[in-house]
C-alpha positions in Angstrom: 18.0 -18.3 0.9 20.5 -16.6 -1.3 24.4 -15.8 -0.5 26.1 -12.3 -2.1 29.5 -12.9 -3.1 31.6 -10.2 -3.8 32.4 -12.0 -7.6 28.2 -11.5 -7.8 29.0 -7.6 -7.0 31.4 -7.0 -8.8 34.3 -6.7 -5.9 37.8 -8.0 -6.0 38.7 -8.6 -2.5 42.7 -8.4 -4.0 42.2 -5.2 -5.7 45.2 -3.2 -5.7 43.9 0.3 -3.4 43.1 4.1 -5.6 46.8 4.2 -6.1 48.1 1.2 -7.8 44.3 1.4 -9.5 42.7 5.1 -10.0 39.1 2.7 -10.4 38.9 1.3 -8.0 36.3 3.3 -4.7 37.8 4.2 -1.7 36.7 5.9 2.3 38.6 8.9 3.2 38.5 8.9 6.5 40.6 11.9 7.9 42.9 11.5 10.7 44.5 13.5 13.1 46.8 15.9 11.5 43.7 17.0 9.1 45.5 14.0 5.8 43.7 11.9 4.6 43.7 7.7 4.9 42.4 5.8 1.7 41.1 3.1 2.7 40.2 0.0 -0.7 36.5 -1.4 -0.3 37.1 -4.9 -0.3 34.0 -6.0 -0.2 30.4 -4.9 -0.3 28.0 -3.4 2.6 25.6 -6.4 0.7 27.3 -9.1 1.2 28.2 -7.6 4.5 24.5 -7.2 5.1 23.1 -10.9 3.3 23.9 -13.0 6.3 21.1 -10.6 7.8 18.3 -10.4 5.5 15.2 -13.2 4.7 15.1 -14.1 1.3 12.0 -12.8 1.3 13.5 -9.1 1.7 14.2 -8.4 -1.9 11.2 -7.1 -4.4 9.2 -9.7 -5.7 9.1 -9.9 -9.2 7.1 -11.8 -11.9 9.4 -13.0 -13.7 11.0 -14.6 -11.1 7.8 -16.1 -10.7 8.7 -14.0 -6.8 4.8 -13.3 -6.4 5.1 -13.2 -2.2 6.9 -11.5 0.3 5.6 -13.5 3.0 7.4 -16.3 4.9 5.7 -19.6 4.8 2.8 -20.6 3.2 -0.6 -19.3 5.2 -3.8 -18.2 4.4 -3.9 -14.8 5.5 -8.3 -14.0 6.7 -9.5 -11.5 5.4 -12.8 -9.8 6.2 -16.2 -11.6 3.8 -19.5 -9.8 5.5 -20.0 -6.2 4.0 -18.8 -2.9 5.6 -21.3 -0.4 6.3 -20.0 2.8 4.4 -20.3 5.8 7.5 -20.0 7.3 4.0 -22.1 6.2 1.0 -25.3 8.9 2.1 -22.5 12.6 2.8 -20.4 11.9 -0.1 -22.6 10.0 -3.0 -24.8 13.3 -3.8 -24.5 14.4 -7.8 -26.2 14.3 -10.7 -29.5 15.6 -11.0 -32.8 13.7 -11.4 -33.4 15.1 -14.9 -29.7 14.5 -15.8 -30.3 10.7 -14.6 -34.2 10.2 -16.5 -32.2 11.9 -19.2 -28.6 9.6 -18.9 -31.4 6.0 -18.7 -32.5 7.2 -21.8 -29.7 6.8 -23.3 -28.4 3.9 -21.6 -32.1 2.0 -23.3 -30.7 3.1 -26.7 -27.3 1.8 -26.2 -27.5 -1.5 -24.4 -24.3 -3.1 -26.2 -21.7 -0.1 -24.5 -24.1 0.1 -21.0 -22.8 -4.3 -20.7 -19.7 -3.3 -21.5 -19.4 -0.5 -19.8 -20.8 -2.8 -16.7 -18.2 -5.5 -17.4 -15.1 -3.1 -17.0 -13.7 -2.3 -13.4 -10.7 0.3 -12.3 -8.7 -0.2 -9.5 -6.4 2.3 -8.5 -3.4 3.3 -6.6 -3.6 6.7 -5.1 -0.2 8.2 -4.4 2.3 9.1 -7.1 -1.3 8.2 -9.6 -4.4 10.2 -7.8 -2.0 12.0 -6.0 1.6 13.3 -4.0 0.6 13.8 -0.1 -2.1 15.8 -0.6 -1.2 17.6 -4.2 -3.9 16.7 -6.6 -2.9 14.7 -9.8 -5.1 16.8 -11.7 -5.3 14.4 -14.7 -6.6 12.0 -11.9 -9.8 14.6 -11.5 -10.1 14.3 -14.4 -10.4 10.4 -14.9 -12.4 9.9 -12.1 -15.2 12.5 -12.5 -15.2 10.8 -16.5 -15.8 6.8 -14.1 -18.4 9.0 -12.0 -20.4 9.2 -15.2 -18.9 12.5 -16.9 -19.1 10.2 -20.2 -21.6 10.0 -23.4 -24.1 7.4 -21.2 -24.2 9.3 -18.2 -23.0 5.6 -16.5 -20.8 5.4 -13.5 -17.9 2.5 -14.6 -17.1 0.8 -11.6 -13.5 1.9 -9.6 -12.1 1.0 -6.4 -9.1 2.8 -4.3 -6.3 0.0 -3.7 -3.4 1.6 -1.8 -0.7 0.7 0.2 -0.8 3.6 2.8 -2.3 3.9 5.6 -2.5 5.5 9.2 -5.9 6.6 9.1 -9.1 5.0 9.7 -10.9 4.6 6.2 -13.3 6.9 6.4 -11.6 10.2 7.1 -9.3 9.1 4.1 -12.1 8.9 1.9 -13.2 12.4 3.2 -9.6 13.5 2.3 -9.6 12.4 -0.9 -12.7 13.7 -1.8 -11.7 16.9 -1.2 -8.5 16.7 -2.8 -9.7 15.3 -5.5 -13.4 16.5 -6.1 -15.3 13.7 -6.1 -17.4 12.1 -3.8 -14.6 8.6 -2.0 -17.1 6.0 -0.1 -15.0 3.3 1.7 -17.1 0.1 0.2 -15.1 1.1 -2.3 -11.6 2.2 -0.6 -9.0 -0.5 0.6 -5.8 1.1 2.4 -3.2 -1.2 3.4 -4.3 -2.3 7.1 -8.3 -2.6 5.9 -7.8 -7.1 5.5 -6.0 -7.3 8.5 -9.2 -6.0 10.5 -9.9 -10.2 10.3 -7.6 -10.3 12.7 -9.7 -8.5 15.1 -11.4 -12.3 15.7 -8.2 -13.9 16.9 -6.2 -11.6 18.3 -7.0 -10.0 22.2 -3.9 -8.0 23.4 -2.1 -6.0 20.6 1.4 -3.6 19.8 -0.2 -1.0 16.7 3.3 0.8 15.2 3.0 3.4 13.0 1.3 6.7 11.7 0.7 9.8 12.8 0.6 10.6 16.7 -1.6 8.2 18.0 -4.1 7.8 15.1 -3.8 3.9 14.1 -5.6 3.6 18.0 -8.5 4.7 17.0 -8.8 2.6 13.7 -7.5 -0.5 15.9 -10.2 -0.1 17.7 -12.4 0.5 14.3 -11.0 -2.7 13.2 -12.6 -4.5 16.7 -9.3 -5.8 18.5 -10.4 -5.4 22.4 -7.1 -4.3 24.0 -5.2 -1.7 21.7 -1.3 -0.7 23.1 0.4 2.3 21.2 3.7 2.2 21.9 3.6 5.3 23.1 1.3 3.7 26.4 4.6 1.9 26.7 6.7 4.3 27.3 4.8 6.6 28.8 4.8 3.4 32.0 8.6 3.0 31.3 10.8 6.2 29.2 14.1 4.0 30.2 12.5 0.8 27.3 13.7 3.4 24.8 17.5 5.4 25.3 17.2 7.1 21.9 12.9 8.0 21.7 11.2 10.7 20.5 8.4 11.6 23.4 6.5 14.3 23.4 4.3 16.1 25.8 1.2 16.1 23.6 2.0 12.0 23.6 2.3 12.0 27.1 -1.4 13.4 26.9 -2.7 10.8 24.8 -1.0 7.6 26.7 -2.8 4.9 28.4 0.2 3.8 30.8 -0.3 0.5 32.5 1.4 -1.7 34.3 3.0 -3.6 31.0 4.6 -5.8 33.0 1.2 -7.8 33.8 0.6 -8.0 30.8 0.7 -10.4 27.7 0.8 -9.5 23.7 -0.9 -11.5 21.4 0.4 -10.2 18.3 2.0 -7.1 17.0 0.5 -5.6 14.0 2.2 -2.5 12.2 -0.2 -0.5 10.2 1.9 2.3 8.8 5.0 4.1 8.1 6.6 3.9 12.2 7.6 7.6 13.5 9.9 6.9 16.1 11.9 4.7 13.9 14.2 3.9 17.0 10.8 3.1 19.9 9.0 0.6 17.2 12.0 -1.2 16.4 13.6 -1.6 20.3 9.9 -2.7 21.0 9.0 -4.4 18.3 12.9 -6.4 19.1 11.8 -7.3 22.9 8.2 -9.2 22.3 9.8 -10.6 19.4 12.6 -11.8 22.1 10.5 -12.5 24.8 8.9 -15.2 26.5 5.5 -15.3 25.4 4.4 -12.1 25.1 5.5 -10.9 28.1 6.8 -7.5 28.8 10.8 -7.1 30.7 12.0 -10.9 30.2 14.1 -12.8 27.1 12.6 -16.7 26.3 15.3 -19.0 26.2 13.7 -20.4 22.6 12.8 -17.0 21.3 11.6 -19.1 17.4 9.1 -21.9 20.0 7.7 -18.3 21.9 7.8 -15.8 19.4 3.9 -13.9 19.3 3.1 -13.3 15.3 3.9 -9.7 13.5 2.3 -8.7 10.5 2.8 -6.1 8.2 0.4 -3.9 6.6 2.4 -3.8 3.0 5.8 -4.6 2.1 7.0 -1.5 0.0 10.6 -0.4 -0.1 9.8 3.4 -1.7 7.1 5.6 -2.0 6.4 8.7 -4.5 6.1 12.0 -1.8 6.0 15.0 -3.1 10.0 15.7 -2.3 10.9 16.5 -5.6 13.9 13.8 -6.1 14.1 10.0 -5.9 11.0 8.0 -4.1 10.9 7.8 -0.6 12.2 4.3 2.2 8.5 2.9 3.8 6.9 0.5 5.6 9.5 -2.4 3.2 12.3 -0.8 4.5 11.3 -0.7 8.1 10.2 -4.2 7.5 13.9 -5.3 7.0 15.4 -3.6 9.9 13.6 -5.4 11.7 14.6 -9.0 10.4 17.7 -8.5 9.6 18.5 -6.9 14.3 16.1 -10.4 14.7 18.8 -12.8 12.6 21.7 -10.8 14.5 19.8 -11.9 17.8 19.3 -15.6 17.3 20.6 -16.4 14.4 17.7 -17.5 12.0 15.3 -15.9 10.1 11.8 -14.0 11.1 8.8 -15.9 10.5 6.8 -12.9 9.4 3.6 -12.3 7.6 2.7 -8.6 4.8 -0.6 -7.7 4.1 -1.1 -4.6 1.1 0.2 -5.7 -2.7 1.4 -8.0 -4.4 -0.1 -10.4 -1.7 -2.7 -12.3 -3.0 -5.0 -12.5 0.2 -5.4 -8.3 -0.5 -7.1 -9.3 -4.6 -8.9 -11.6 -2.9 -10.6 -9.3 -0.5 -10.6 -6.4 -3.2 -12.9 -8.3 -4.9 -15.1 -8.8 -2.4 -14.8 -4.9 -1.9 -15.8 -4.8 -6.3 -18.1 -7.2 -6.0 -20.4 -5.0 -3.1 -19.6 -1.5 -5.1 -20.8 -2.8 -7.6 -24.2 -4.1 -6.6 -24.7 -0.6 -5.3 -24.3 1.3 -8.4 -25.0 -1.5 -11.1 -27.4 -3.2 -8.8 -25.4 -6.3 -10.0 -23.0 -8.9 -7.2 -21.2 -9.4 -9.4 -16.9 -9.2 -10.2 -16.2 -7.4 -14.5 -15.0 -8.9 -16.2 -11.6 -7.1 -17.6 -10.4 -5.2 -14.8 -7.7 -2.5 -14.9 -4.8 -2.1 -12.2 -3.8 1.3 -12.3 0.1 2.0 -10.2 3.7 3.5 -10.7 5.2 0.9 -8.3 6.0 -1.9 -10.4 6.7 -3.7 -8.0 3.5 -4.0 -6.3 0.8 -2.7 -8.2 2.1 -4.2 -11.6 3.4 -7.3 -9.8 0.2 -7.7 -8.1 -2.3 -7.5 -10.1 -0.7 -9.3 -13.0 -0.6 -11.7 -10.6 -3.9 -11.6 -9.8 -5.3 -11.9 -13.8 -5.5 -7.9 -13.7 -5.4 -5.9 -17.0 -2.0 -3.6 -16.1 -1.3 0.1 -16.5 1.9 1.8 -15.1 2.6 5.1 -14.7 4.9 7.6 -14.5 3.6 9.7 -12.2 5.0 8.4 -9.1 8.0 5.8 -8.7 7.8 4.2 -11.9 9.7 6.9 -14.2 10.9 5.1 -17.3 10.1 6.3 -20.7 7.1 5.9 -22.4 8.4 3.2 -24.8 9.7 1.8 -22.7 8.2 -0.8 -19.4 9.6 -2.5 -15.7 12.1 -5.1 -16.0 10.8 -7.0 -13.8 7.2 -7.1 -13.8 6.0 -5.4 -16.9 2.6 -4.1 -17.1 0.6 -5.9 -19.5 -1.7 -3.4 -20.9 1.1 -0.7 -21.3 3.2 2.7 -20.1 1.0 5.7 -20.1 2.9 9.2 -19.0 -0.7 9.9 -16.5 -4.1 7.8 -15.0 -6.0 9.2 -17.6 -4.2 8.6 -20.6 -4.6 5.1 -19.1 -8.2 5.0 -18.8 -8.9 7.4 -22.2 -6.7 3.5 -23.1 -8.8 0.8 -21.0 -12.2 2.3 -22.2 -11.8 2.9 -25.8 -10.5 -1.0 -26.0 -13.4 -2.3 -24.2 -16.4 0.5 -24.9 -15.2 1.3 -28.9 -12.7 3.9 -29.9 -15.4 6.6 -30.5 -16.6 6.8 -27.5 -17.2 10.1 -26.6 -15.3 10.8 -22.3 -17.8 14.2 -21.8 -21.8 14.5 -20.8 -24.0 16.8 -23.1 -26.4 17.9 -21.7 -28.3 19.4 -25.1 -28.1 15.3 -25.8 -31.5 14.4 -28.0 -32.2 10.1 -26.7 -34.2 10.3 -29.9 -31.6 11.2 -32.2 -28.9 9.1 -30.2 -27.3 10.9 -28.7 -26.6 13.7 -31.9 -24.9 16.6 -30.9 -22.6 15.4 -28.1 -18.8 16.8 -28.0 -16.4 15.0 -29.1 -14.1 12.6 -27.8 -11.0 14.2 -26.2 
């Protein structure tokens, strides 16, 4: 794996102290007398930590063709059978019958535009593109309404939501997004980071599942078909001493399902979402990685050969929130911490598997979902030729889309904060940089359907005159 030398980071071990060279970095340490002792910076913290970092912990880059955060070449399982949505009938209401008939007449007279509309699709990231936490990005609501049929053809332009977020069931998250964005979002067009991981339920029976608020992640795993789901709080309820710096509330205890975990063999570790208790989750993950064949309270003589597999639902280092400052650390930082701890304890790299963007398995699964969604809204089981990925994170949204051959649009409402005239250096968006998702959608639609395409449905449109009186292009 690549190592960082001090010279690579502009650090000179022979550099003079602050008194000799005022431009050098120093660290003030208070002493008993209230004075300070100045310590010259002769090494970089990155240089010291490099020996514990996996070589693929670094952000993937289109430019350097580092397209995967996985530590070895592997074929990851993904679900193949179409999922039955529990929300489809509940959230797909909308246009009246008369409007549907009118739109059908308009579409019959605009067959070339209709064909183009059916031959394009969008994949949207959520956080930083459509919303900030529970707060919608206003331009996103307008963009989705237009794609849902508020356009001159009254036609739905296919789109899916492809996010590295997670922690809730797909049904709960879609219901939440439908309310926030004021448009119907179906589970049949929705993929969160751990959605493709449901295929792992065919391979593992007893799993430790980490992340998310409270113990909601247990319901997610059980819905995916995992037979014996263990939450970290279950183990805390069995033996609180397993985590010296634990967080364990009365609510946690009430929801926990303790048992004698010394007699249970774990088959795999699944990190589905961001940890809310780093101390406990990290401790238990390390315990199981070092255990003899996945059994608590044991230590393997050879932790590599007897190690159970560990899966992470995504690899983003940072993500946008409603915080007014820089993006916040997310699951990728947690994963790097696990890697560093494992290597510090064993001396070897941790082999692990990462799903989510920009990993290929997630995009292959996105094809399955997009094809199924096309069949639902257009009765055509095929992939559109022109797919546009709209995202705010160059290292996941744009890198993955570029690698998979999609058109990529980078927006400035999330992780990326560069100027519209700029583009990311390592993962440049191949279709362009935009202020927000609405600008990106309009640019893509105009490219495929023509510069004069109108982004509002005209209720007074007259099919006989081929749309005379339609509202002006916005």
